[in-house]
XYZ file of C-alpha atoms in Angstrom:
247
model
C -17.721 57.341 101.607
C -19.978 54.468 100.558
C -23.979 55.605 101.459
C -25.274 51.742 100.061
C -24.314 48.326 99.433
C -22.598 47.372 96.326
C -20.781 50.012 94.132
C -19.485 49.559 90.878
C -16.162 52.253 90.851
C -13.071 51.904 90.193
C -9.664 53.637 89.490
C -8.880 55.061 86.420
C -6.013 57.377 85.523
C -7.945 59.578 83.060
C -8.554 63.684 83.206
C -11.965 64.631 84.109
C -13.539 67.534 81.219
C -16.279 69.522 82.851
C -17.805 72.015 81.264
C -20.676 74.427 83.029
C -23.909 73.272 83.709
C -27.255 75.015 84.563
C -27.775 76.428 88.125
C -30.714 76.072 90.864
C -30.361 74.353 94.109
C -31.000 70.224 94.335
C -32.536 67.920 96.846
C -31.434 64.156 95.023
C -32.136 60.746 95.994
C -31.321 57.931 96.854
C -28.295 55.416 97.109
C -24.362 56.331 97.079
C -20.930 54.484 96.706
C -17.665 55.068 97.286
C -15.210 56.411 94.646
C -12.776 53.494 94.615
C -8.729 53.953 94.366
C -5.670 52.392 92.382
C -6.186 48.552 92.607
C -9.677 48.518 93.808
C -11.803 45.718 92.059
C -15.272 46.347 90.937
C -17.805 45.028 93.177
C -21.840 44.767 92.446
C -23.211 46.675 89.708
C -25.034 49.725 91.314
C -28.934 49.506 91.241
C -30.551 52.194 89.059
C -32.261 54.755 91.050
C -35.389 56.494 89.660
C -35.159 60.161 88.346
C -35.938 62.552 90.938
C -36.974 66.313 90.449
C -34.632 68.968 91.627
C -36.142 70.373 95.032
C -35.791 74.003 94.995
C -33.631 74.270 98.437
C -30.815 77.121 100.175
C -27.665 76.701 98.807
C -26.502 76.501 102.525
C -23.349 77.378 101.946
C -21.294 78.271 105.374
C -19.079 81.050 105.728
C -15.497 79.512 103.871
C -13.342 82.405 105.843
C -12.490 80.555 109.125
C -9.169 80.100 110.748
C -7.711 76.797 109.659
C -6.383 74.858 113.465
C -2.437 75.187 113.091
C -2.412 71.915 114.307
C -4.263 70.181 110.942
C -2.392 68.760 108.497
C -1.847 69.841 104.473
C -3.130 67.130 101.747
C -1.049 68.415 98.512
C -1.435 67.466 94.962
C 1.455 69.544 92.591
C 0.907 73.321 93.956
C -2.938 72.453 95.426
C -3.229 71.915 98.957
C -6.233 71.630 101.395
C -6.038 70.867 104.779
C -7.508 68.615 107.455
C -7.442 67.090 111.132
C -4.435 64.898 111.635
C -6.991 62.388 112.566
C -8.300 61.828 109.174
C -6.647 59.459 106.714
C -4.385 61.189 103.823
C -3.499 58.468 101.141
C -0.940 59.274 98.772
C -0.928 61.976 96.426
C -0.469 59.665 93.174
C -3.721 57.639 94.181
C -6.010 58.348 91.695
C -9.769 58.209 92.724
C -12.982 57.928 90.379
C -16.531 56.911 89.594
C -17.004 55.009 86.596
C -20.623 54.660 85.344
C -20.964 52.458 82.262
C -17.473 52.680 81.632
C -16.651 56.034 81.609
C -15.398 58.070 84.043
C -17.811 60.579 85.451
C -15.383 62.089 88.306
C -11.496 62.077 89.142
C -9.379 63.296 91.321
C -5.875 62.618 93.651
C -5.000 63.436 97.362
C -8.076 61.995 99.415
C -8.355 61.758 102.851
C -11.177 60.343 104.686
C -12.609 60.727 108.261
C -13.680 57.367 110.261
C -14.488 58.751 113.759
C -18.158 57.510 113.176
C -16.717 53.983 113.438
C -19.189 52.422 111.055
C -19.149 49.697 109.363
C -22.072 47.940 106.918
C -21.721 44.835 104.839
C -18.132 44.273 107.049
C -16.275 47.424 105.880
C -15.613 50.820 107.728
C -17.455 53.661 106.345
C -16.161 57.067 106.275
C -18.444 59.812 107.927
C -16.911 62.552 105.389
C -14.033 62.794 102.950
C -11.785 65.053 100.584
C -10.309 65.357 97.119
C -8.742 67.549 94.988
C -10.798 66.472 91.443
C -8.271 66.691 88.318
C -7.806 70.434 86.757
C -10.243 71.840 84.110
C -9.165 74.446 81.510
C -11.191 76.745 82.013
C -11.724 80.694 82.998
C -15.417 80.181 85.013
C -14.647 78.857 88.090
C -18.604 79.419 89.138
C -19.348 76.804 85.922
C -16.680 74.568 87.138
C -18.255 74.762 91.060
C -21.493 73.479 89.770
C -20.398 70.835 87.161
C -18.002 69.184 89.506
C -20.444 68.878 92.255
C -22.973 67.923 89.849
C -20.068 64.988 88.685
C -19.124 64.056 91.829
C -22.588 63.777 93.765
C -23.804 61.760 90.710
C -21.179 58.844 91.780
C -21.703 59.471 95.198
C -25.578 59.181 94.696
C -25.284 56.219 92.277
C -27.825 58.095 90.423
C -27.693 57.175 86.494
C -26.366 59.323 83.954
C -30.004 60.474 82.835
C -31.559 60.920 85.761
C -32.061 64.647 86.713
C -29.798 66.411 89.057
C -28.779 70.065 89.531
C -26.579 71.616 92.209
C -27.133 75.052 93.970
C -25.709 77.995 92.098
C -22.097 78.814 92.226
C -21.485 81.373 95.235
C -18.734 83.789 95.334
C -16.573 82.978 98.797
C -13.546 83.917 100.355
C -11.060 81.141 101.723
C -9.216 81.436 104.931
C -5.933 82.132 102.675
C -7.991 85.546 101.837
C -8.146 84.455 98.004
C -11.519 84.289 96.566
C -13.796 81.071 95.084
C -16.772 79.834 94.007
C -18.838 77.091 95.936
C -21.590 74.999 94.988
C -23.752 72.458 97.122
C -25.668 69.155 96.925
C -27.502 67.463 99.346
C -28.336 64.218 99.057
C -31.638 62.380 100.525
C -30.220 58.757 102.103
C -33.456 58.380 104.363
C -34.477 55.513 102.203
C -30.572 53.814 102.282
C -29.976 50.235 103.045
C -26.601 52.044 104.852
C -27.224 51.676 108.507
C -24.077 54.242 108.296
C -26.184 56.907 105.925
C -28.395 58.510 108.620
C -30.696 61.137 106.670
C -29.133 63.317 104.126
C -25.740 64.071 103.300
C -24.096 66.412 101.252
C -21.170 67.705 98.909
C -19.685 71.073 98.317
C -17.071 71.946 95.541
C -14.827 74.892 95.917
C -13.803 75.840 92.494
C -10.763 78.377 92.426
C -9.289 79.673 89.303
C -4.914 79.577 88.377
C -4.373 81.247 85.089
C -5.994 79.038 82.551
C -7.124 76.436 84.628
C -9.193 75.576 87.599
C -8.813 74.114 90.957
C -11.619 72.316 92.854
C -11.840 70.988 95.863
C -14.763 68.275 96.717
C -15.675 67.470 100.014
C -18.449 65.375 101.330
C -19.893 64.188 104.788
C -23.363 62.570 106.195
C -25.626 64.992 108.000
C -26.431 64.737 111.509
C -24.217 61.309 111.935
C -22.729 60.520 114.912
C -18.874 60.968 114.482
C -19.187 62.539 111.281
C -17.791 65.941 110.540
C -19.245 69.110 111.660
C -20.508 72.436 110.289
C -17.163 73.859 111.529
C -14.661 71.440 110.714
C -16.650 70.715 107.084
C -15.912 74.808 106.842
C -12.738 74.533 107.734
C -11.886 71.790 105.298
C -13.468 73.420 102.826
C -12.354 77.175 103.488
C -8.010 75.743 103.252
C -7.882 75.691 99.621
C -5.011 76.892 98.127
C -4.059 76.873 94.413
C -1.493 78.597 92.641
């Protein structure tokens, strides 16, 4: 999932909080990294990007309500599931994954899986062309707020951006999932034009589908490059996205 070289992440078994941040759609720039998992050491510290102004932009949200292929495979955490091409990689359930920045964790989450049909590599290590992961529960009754914080969380470690520079994600949109249950999804893109990553192409981006289960809500995060060899496409990244089940 790495977009540049050098990431400082790595695993931490700690709950992500999230509480709801403002709306409007976001164009961000410019490195990324790789949430690391269990036993992962930390590598270079990331290089600070500058702050970059929100770019008013489409949410560009796909329709969610497409038949999942009976052949794909479920990725389950406790009574969350998602599910993807038996071709991607599923580690286990337990594995926790994060972003640290500074020392605190600014995104968690278990059950990631992780497509490598680009078959890229930089700095001697495979890099995915999208991923998956169920982040870590909220308490919470707005899954919309939820949507929008967690993508904000998770493209901020993805990004490498630091903690003050200013990034927004596209306001939370009511969809429907292929299970016929209803969400809320909101979108990033990020600009990697600039990357070091020979694997980065032009932009990528992140979605979080936020669904709610009594007090709590479920999110699922999912991520690829944009117009990358190998990587996923528009239907497969709805397909991913549209499996959620919770509860």
């Amino acid at each position: 999932m790495s977009l540049r070289r050098g990431a400082l992440v790595v695993a931490v078994a700690a709950v992500l909080v999230i509480g709801a941040l403002g709306i409007g759609a976001a164009l961000v720039s410019k490195h990324s990294r790789e949430p690391a998992t269990a036993g992962a050491a930390p590598s270079v510290p990331p290089v600070a990007s500058p702050a970059v102004s929100p770019t008013s932009s489409p949410t560009g949200l796909p329709s969610l309500a497409v038949k999942v292929p009976a052949q794909w495979v479920r990725v389950r955490v406790g009574d969350a599931s998602y599910a993807v091409p038996r071709a991607w990689q599923r580690r286990p359930a337990a594995q926790r994954t994060a972003y640290r920045e500074d020392g605190a964790v600014i995104a968690s989450g278990r059950g990631q899986a992780l497509s490598w049909r680009n078959s890229c590599r930089t700095d001697f290590a495979p890099v995915p062309g999208g991923w998956a992961v169920l982040a870590d529960p909220v308490v919470s009754t707005n899954p919309a707020g939820v949507a929008e914080a967690t993508a904000v969380a998770w493209a901020r470690g993805y990004a490498g951006l630091p903690a003050d520079a200013p990034l927004t994600a596209s306001a939370a949109q009511p969809v429907r999932l292929a299970s016929g249950g209803t969400a809320a999804a909101s979108r990033v893109v990020i600009d990697t034009s600039d990357s070091a990553n020979p694997c980065a192409g032009e932009r990528a981006e992140l979605t979080a589908v936020a669904r709610r289960v009594g007090d709590s809500v479920v999110t699922l995060v999912v991520a690829r490059y944009l117009g990358v060899r190998g990587a996923p496409g528009g239907a497969a990244y709805a397909a991913v996205l549209g499996s959620l089940r919770a509860g």
